[in-house]
XYZ file of C-alpha atoms in Angstrom:
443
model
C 66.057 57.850 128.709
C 69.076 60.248 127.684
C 70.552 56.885 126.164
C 67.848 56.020 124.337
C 67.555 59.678 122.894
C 71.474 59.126 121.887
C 70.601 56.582 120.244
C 67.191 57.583 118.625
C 69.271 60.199 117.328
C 72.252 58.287 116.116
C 69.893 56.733 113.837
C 68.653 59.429 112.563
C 71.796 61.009 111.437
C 73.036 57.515 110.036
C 69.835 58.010 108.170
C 70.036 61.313 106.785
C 73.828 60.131 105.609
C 72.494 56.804 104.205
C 69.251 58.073 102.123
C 71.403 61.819 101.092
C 74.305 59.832 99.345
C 71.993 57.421 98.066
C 70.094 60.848 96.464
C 73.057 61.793 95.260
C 73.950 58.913 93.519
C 70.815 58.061 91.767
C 70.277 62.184 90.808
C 69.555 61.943 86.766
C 70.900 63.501 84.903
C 73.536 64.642 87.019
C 74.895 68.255 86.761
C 77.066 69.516 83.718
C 80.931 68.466 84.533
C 83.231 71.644 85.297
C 85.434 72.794 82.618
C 88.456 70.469 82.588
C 90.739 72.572 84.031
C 89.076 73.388 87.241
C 88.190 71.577 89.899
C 84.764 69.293 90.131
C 82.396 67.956 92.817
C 79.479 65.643 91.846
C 76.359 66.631 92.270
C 75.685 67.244 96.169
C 72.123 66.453 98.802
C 70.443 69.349 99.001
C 70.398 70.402 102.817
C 66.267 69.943 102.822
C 66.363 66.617 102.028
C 68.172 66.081 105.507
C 65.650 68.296 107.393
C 63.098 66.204 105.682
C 64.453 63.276 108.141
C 63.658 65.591 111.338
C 60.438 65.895 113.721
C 60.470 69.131 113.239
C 58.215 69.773 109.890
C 59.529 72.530 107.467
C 57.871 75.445 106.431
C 56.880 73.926 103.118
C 55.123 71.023 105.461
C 53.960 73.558 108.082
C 50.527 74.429 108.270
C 51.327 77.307 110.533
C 53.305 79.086 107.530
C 50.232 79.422 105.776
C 48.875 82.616 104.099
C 45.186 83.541 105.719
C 42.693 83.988 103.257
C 42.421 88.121 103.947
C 46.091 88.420 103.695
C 45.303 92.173 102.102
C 43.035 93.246 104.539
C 45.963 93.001 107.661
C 48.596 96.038 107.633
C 52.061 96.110 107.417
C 53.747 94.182 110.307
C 50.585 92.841 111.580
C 50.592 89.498 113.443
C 48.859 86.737 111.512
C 49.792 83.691 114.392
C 52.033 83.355 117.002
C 53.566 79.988 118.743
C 56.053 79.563 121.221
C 58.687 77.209 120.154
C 62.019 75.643 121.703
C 65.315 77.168 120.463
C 68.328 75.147 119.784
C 71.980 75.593 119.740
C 73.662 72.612 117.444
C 70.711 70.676 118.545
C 70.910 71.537 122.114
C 67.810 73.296 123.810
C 69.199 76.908 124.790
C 66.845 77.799 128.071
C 65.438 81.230 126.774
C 61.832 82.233 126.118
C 60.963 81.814 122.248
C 58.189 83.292 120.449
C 57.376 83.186 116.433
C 55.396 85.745 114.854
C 54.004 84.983 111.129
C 52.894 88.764 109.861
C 52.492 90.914 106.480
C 54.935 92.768 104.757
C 55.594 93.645 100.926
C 57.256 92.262 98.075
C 59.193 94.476 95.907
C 56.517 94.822 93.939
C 54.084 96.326 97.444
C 52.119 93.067 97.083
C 51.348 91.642 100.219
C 53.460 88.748 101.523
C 53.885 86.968 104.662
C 56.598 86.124 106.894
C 58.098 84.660 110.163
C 60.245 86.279 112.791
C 61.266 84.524 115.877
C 61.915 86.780 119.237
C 64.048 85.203 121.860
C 63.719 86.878 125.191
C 66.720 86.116 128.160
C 65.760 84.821 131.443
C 67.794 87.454 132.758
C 66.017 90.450 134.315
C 65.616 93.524 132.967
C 65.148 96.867 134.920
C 64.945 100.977 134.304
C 63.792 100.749 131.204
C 62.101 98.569 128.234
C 64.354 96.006 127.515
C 66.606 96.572 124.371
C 66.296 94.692 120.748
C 68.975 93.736 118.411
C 67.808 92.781 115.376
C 69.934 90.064 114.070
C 69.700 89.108 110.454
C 71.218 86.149 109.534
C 73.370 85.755 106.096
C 70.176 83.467 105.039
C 71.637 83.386 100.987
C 69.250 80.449 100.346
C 66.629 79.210 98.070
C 64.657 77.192 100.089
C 62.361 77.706 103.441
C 63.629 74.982 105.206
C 66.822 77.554 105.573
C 65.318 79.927 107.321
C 66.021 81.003 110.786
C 62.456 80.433 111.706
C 63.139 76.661 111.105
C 67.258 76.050 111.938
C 66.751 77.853 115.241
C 64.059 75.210 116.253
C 66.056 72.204 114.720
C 70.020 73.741 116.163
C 70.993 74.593 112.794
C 71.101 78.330 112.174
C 74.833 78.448 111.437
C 75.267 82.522 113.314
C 73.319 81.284 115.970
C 76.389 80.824 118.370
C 76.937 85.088 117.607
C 73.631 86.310 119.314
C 74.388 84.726 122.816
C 76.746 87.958 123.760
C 73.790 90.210 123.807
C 71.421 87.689 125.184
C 74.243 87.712 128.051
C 73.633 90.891 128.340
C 69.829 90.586 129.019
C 68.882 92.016 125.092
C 66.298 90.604 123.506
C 66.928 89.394 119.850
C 64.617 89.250 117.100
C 65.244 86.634 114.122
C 63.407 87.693 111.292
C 62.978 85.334 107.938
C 63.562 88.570 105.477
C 63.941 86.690 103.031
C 60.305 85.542 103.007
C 59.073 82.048 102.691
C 60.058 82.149 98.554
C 63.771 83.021 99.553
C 64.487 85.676 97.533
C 67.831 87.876 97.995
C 69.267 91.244 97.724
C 66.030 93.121 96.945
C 64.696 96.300 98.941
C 61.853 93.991 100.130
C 64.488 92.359 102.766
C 64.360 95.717 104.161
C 60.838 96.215 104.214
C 60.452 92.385 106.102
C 63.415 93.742 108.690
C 60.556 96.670 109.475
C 57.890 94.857 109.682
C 59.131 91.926 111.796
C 59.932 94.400 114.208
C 56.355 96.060 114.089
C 55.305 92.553 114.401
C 57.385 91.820 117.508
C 56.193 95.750 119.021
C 52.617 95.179 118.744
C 53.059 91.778 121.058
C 52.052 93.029 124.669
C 53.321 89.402 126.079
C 56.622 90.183 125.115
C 57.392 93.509 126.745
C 58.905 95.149 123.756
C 56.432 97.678 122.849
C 58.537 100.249 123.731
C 62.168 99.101 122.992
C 65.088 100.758 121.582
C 66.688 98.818 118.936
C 69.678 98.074 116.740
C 70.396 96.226 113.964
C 72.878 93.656 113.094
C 74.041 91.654 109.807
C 77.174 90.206 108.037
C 76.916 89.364 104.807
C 73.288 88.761 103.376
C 72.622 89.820 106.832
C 73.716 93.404 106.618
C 72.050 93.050 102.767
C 68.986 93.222 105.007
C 69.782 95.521 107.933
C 71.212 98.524 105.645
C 67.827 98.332 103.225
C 65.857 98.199 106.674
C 67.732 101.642 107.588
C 67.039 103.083 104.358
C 63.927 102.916 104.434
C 63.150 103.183 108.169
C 61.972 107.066 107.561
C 59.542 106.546 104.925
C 58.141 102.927 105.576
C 58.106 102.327 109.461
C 58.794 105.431 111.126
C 56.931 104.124 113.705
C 60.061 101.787 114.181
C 62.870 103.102 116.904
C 65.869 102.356 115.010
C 69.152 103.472 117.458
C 71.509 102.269 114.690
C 72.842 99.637 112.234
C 76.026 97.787 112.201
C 76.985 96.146 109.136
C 79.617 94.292 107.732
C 80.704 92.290 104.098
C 77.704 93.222 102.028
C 77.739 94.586 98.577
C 76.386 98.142 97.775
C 76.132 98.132 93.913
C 74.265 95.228 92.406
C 75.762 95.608 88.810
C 79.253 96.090 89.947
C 79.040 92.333 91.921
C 76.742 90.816 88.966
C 80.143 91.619 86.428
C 82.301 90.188 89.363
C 80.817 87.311 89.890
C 80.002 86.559 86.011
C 83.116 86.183 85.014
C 86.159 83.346 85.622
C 87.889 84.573 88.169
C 91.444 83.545 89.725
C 92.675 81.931 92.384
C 90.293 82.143 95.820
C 88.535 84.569 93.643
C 86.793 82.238 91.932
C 84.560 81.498 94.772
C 82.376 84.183 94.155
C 80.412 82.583 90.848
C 78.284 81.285 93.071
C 76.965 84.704 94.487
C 75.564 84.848 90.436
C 73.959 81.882 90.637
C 72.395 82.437 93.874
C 70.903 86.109 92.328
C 69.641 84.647 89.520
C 67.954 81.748 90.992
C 66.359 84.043 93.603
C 65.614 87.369 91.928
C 64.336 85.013 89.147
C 61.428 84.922 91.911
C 60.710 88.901 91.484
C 61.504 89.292 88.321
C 60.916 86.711 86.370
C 60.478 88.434 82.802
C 63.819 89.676 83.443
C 65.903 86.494 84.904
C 64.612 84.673 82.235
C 66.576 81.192 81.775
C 64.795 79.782 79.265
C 65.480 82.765 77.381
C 69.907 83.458 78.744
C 70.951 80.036 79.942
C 71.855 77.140 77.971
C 70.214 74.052 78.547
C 73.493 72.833 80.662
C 72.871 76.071 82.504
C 69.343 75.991 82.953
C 69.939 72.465 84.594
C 72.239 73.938 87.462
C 69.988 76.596 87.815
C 66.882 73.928 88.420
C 69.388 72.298 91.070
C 69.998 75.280 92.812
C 66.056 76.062 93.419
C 66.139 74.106 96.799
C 69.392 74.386 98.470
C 70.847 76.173 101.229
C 73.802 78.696 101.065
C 76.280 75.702 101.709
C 75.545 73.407 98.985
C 74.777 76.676 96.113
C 78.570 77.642 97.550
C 79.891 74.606 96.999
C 78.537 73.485 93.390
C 78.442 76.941 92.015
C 82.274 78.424 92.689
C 84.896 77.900 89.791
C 81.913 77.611 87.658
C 80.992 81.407 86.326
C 77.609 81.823 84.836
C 78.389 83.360 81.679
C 80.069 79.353 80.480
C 76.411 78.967 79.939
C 74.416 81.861 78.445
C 73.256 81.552 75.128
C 75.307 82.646 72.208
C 75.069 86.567 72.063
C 73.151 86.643 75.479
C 74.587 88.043 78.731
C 73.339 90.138 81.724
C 74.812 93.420 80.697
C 72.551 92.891 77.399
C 69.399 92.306 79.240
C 68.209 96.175 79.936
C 65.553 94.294 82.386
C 68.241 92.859 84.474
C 70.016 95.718 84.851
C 67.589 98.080 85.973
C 66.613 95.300 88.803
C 69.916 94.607 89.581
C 70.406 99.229 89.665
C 67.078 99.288 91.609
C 68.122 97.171 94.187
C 71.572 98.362 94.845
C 72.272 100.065 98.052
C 72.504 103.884 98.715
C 68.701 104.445 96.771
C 68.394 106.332 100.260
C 69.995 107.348 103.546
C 69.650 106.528 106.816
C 68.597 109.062 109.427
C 69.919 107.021 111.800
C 73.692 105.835 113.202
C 75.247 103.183 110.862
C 78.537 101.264 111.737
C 79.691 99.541 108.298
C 83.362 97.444 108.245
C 84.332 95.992 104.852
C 87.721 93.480 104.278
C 90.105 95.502 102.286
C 90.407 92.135 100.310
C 87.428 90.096 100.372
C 87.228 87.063 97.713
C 83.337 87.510 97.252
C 82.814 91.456 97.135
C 85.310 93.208 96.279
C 85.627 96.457 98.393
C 86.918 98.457 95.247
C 84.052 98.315 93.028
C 81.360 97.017 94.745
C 81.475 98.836 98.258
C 83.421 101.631 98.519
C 81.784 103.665 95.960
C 78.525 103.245 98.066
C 79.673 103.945 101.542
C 81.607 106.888 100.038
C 77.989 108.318 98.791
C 76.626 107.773 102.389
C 79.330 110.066 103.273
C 79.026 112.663 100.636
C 75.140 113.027 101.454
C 75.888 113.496 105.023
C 74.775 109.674 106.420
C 75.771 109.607 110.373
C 78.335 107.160 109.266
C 81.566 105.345 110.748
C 83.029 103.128 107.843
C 85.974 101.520 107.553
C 88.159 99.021 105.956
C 89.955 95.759 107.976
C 93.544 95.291 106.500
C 92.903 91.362 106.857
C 92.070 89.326 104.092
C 88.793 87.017 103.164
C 85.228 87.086 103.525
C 84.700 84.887 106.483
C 87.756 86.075 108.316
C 86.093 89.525 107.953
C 83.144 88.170 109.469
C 84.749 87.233 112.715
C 86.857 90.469 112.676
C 83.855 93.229 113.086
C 81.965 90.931 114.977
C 83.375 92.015 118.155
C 83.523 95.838 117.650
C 79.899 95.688 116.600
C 78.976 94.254 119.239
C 80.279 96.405 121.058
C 79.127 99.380 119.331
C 75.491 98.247 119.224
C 75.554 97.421 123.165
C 76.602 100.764 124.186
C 73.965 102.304 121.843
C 70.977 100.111 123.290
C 72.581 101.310 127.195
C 71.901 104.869 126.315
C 75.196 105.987 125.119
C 76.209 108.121 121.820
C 77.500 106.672 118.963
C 80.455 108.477 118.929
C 82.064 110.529 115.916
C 81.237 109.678 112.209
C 84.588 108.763 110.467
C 85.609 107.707 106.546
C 88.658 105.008 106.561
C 88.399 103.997 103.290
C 91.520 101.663 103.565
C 92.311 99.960 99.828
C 96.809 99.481 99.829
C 96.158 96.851 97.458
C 97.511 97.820 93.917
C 94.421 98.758 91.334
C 92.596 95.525 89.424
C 93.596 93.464 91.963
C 91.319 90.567 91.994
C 89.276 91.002 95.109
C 90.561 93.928 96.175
């Protein structure tokens, strides 16, 4: 039997490679060629064509994703359905209790939305007291449902997955939530407002126990995009919600400072961060459409890499849309500083619109190749500080976005374990570390 699984599987994978390259191939027209002098990859499988190949439907082909027909009439973080699934760890079953919640939240706009959030509960026991939550939100960065935690736990895919087991070690339960909602969109206050509710969500489900849990939150990335917006607005959306604290690390705090980063050509390793443009536009295009208008800024070279991107996941956006800065394709005498609309989305959205009222752990690289600490970050955590946030910030003298990643992982964890056992947070603290000489790229 365990053979013939092997091998079921083997084919399926041969598959997926077989029927992906032969997408790629036959893709017409294919995307605009890079400018000469930088380098060029053709035009790549989107990641949901390969799920497409699985047992497990996607959300798009999931009936269980579905809005109800009185979506207005539930409240905030109310549960819509609930399944138990099986999670997976690169495709292996992980033996842990899974439950998915689908419930309401809000757009940015306060319409009402829905969601999933998946709650994985440890065999291990748990005694004294309710058994603690972290909150993990994933770097999602996607435009397509199929990349949502929800889905890659069940099919082994969720790429951060591997990060969670140290607290589920430690007998904490962790909640999964898809804050990016089912339309994927990205760096808007809503991802805070889906952080809350998932967690009202997962609260208001007696079979889980976790009614009365303390809890902490954890993201990197476009996970701590949605963890910091969930603390902000903890007091006045869900201050039903126990927050103990936040850990974040990576993430940018001012929108406009990162859109005229990422814009632009930049050098060297640098230039990896166009992509973090096109990703914004193709998802805040979703919330504001009037103001990420293609038809109206992009070329039509441009508006055919922005069609490409409106199904991908963070991989594949990365990997076409580095080295190839936006603003090679707005129209003549167009740009995003010149859009008022833009801007004000982009200012509305940026971090630091309030403060948290409770702990917050933040680590930034003091050279980090997609958000640079210098004008992106530090400004932000420095007006935490000034407004008297219960903040410990700091900067990591190691280099690159990634490596960064890996580098506060293991003090976070730490911090957020001792604060879910009861203990203080310890003393707030400003290490704003920045040795790198001024205009720096990246710095």
């Amino acid at each position: 039997m365990v053979r013939k699984n092997l091998r079921r599987l083997a084919l399926t994978l041969t598959s997926a490679c077989v029927l992906a390259s032969g997408a790629a191939a036959s893709a017409q027209p294919g995307l605009p060629a890079f400018p000469p002098d930088q380098n060029q990859l053709p035009q790549l499988p989107a990641e949901p064509q390969l799920y497409d190949l699985l047992p497990i439907p996607t959300p798009a082909e999931d009936p269980w994703y579905a809005d109800p027909p009185n979506l207005e009439s539930f409240a905030p973080g109310a549960v819509v359905r609930s399944r138990e699934v099986q999670t997976r760890l690169l495709g292996i079953p992980f033996p842990v209790y899974t439950k998915q919640l689908l419930f309401r939240s809000n757009d940015v706009h306060d319409n009402p939305i829905v969601t999933a959030t998946t709650v994985i509960v440890p065999g291990i026991p748990w005694q004294g007291s309710p058994r603690p939550v972290v909150s993990f939100q994933e770097a999602i960065d996607s435009t397509n449902s199929a990349c949502n935690p929800s889905y890659t736990l069940q099919t082994g895919t969720m790429k951060e997955a591997a990060l969670a087991v140290y607290w589920l070690m430690q007998g904490f339960a962790i909640n999964v939530p898809d804050f990016d909602g089912k339309f994927n969109t990205f760096n808007t206050y809503a991802e805070g407002k889906m952080v809350l509710d998932s967690l009202r969500a997962m609260k208001s489900d007696a079979g889980l126990g976790l009614t009365d849990s303390g809890i902490a939150l954890y993201g990197y990335s476009g996970g701590g995009s949605g963890s910091l917006r969930a603390a902000e607005l903890r007091q006045s959306y869900a201050p039903d919600v126990r927050l103990l604290g936040t850990s974040i690390g990576g993430t940018p705090g001012n929108l406009v400072e990162q859109a005229r980063f990422a814009t632009e050509q930049q050098p060297g390793l640098t230039g990896i961060s166009n992509f973090t443009m096109w990703l914004g536009f193709a998802s805040l295009s979703r919330e504001y459409p009037e103001a990420f208008d293609a038809q109206e800024l992009l070329t039509p070279e441009g508006r055919q890499i922005l069609a490409d991107f409106q199904s991908r996941c963070y991989a594949t956006i990365a990997a076409t849309g580095m080295y190839r800065p936006i603003s090679d394709y707005f129209q003549p005498g167009k740009s995003l500083e010149g859009t008022p609309e833009v801007m004000r989305a982009l200012e509305d959205n940026s971090l630091g619109k309030h403060i948290p009222d409770t702990p917050v752990l933040w680590w930034h690289g003091v050279w980090d190749e997609l958000i640079p600490p210098s004008r992106v970050v530090l400004p932000t955590a420095q007006s935490y500080w000034d407004r008297g946030a219960d903040l410990r910030f700091y900067t990591v003298p190691v280099p690159e976005h990634v490596v960064n990643a890996v580098t506060g992982w293991p003090p976070a964890v730490a911090w957020t374990s001792a604060l879910l056992r009861g203990l203080a947070p310890g003393p707030k603290f400003m290490a704003a570390f920045a040795p790198l000489p001024e205009g720096f790229p990246g710095s």
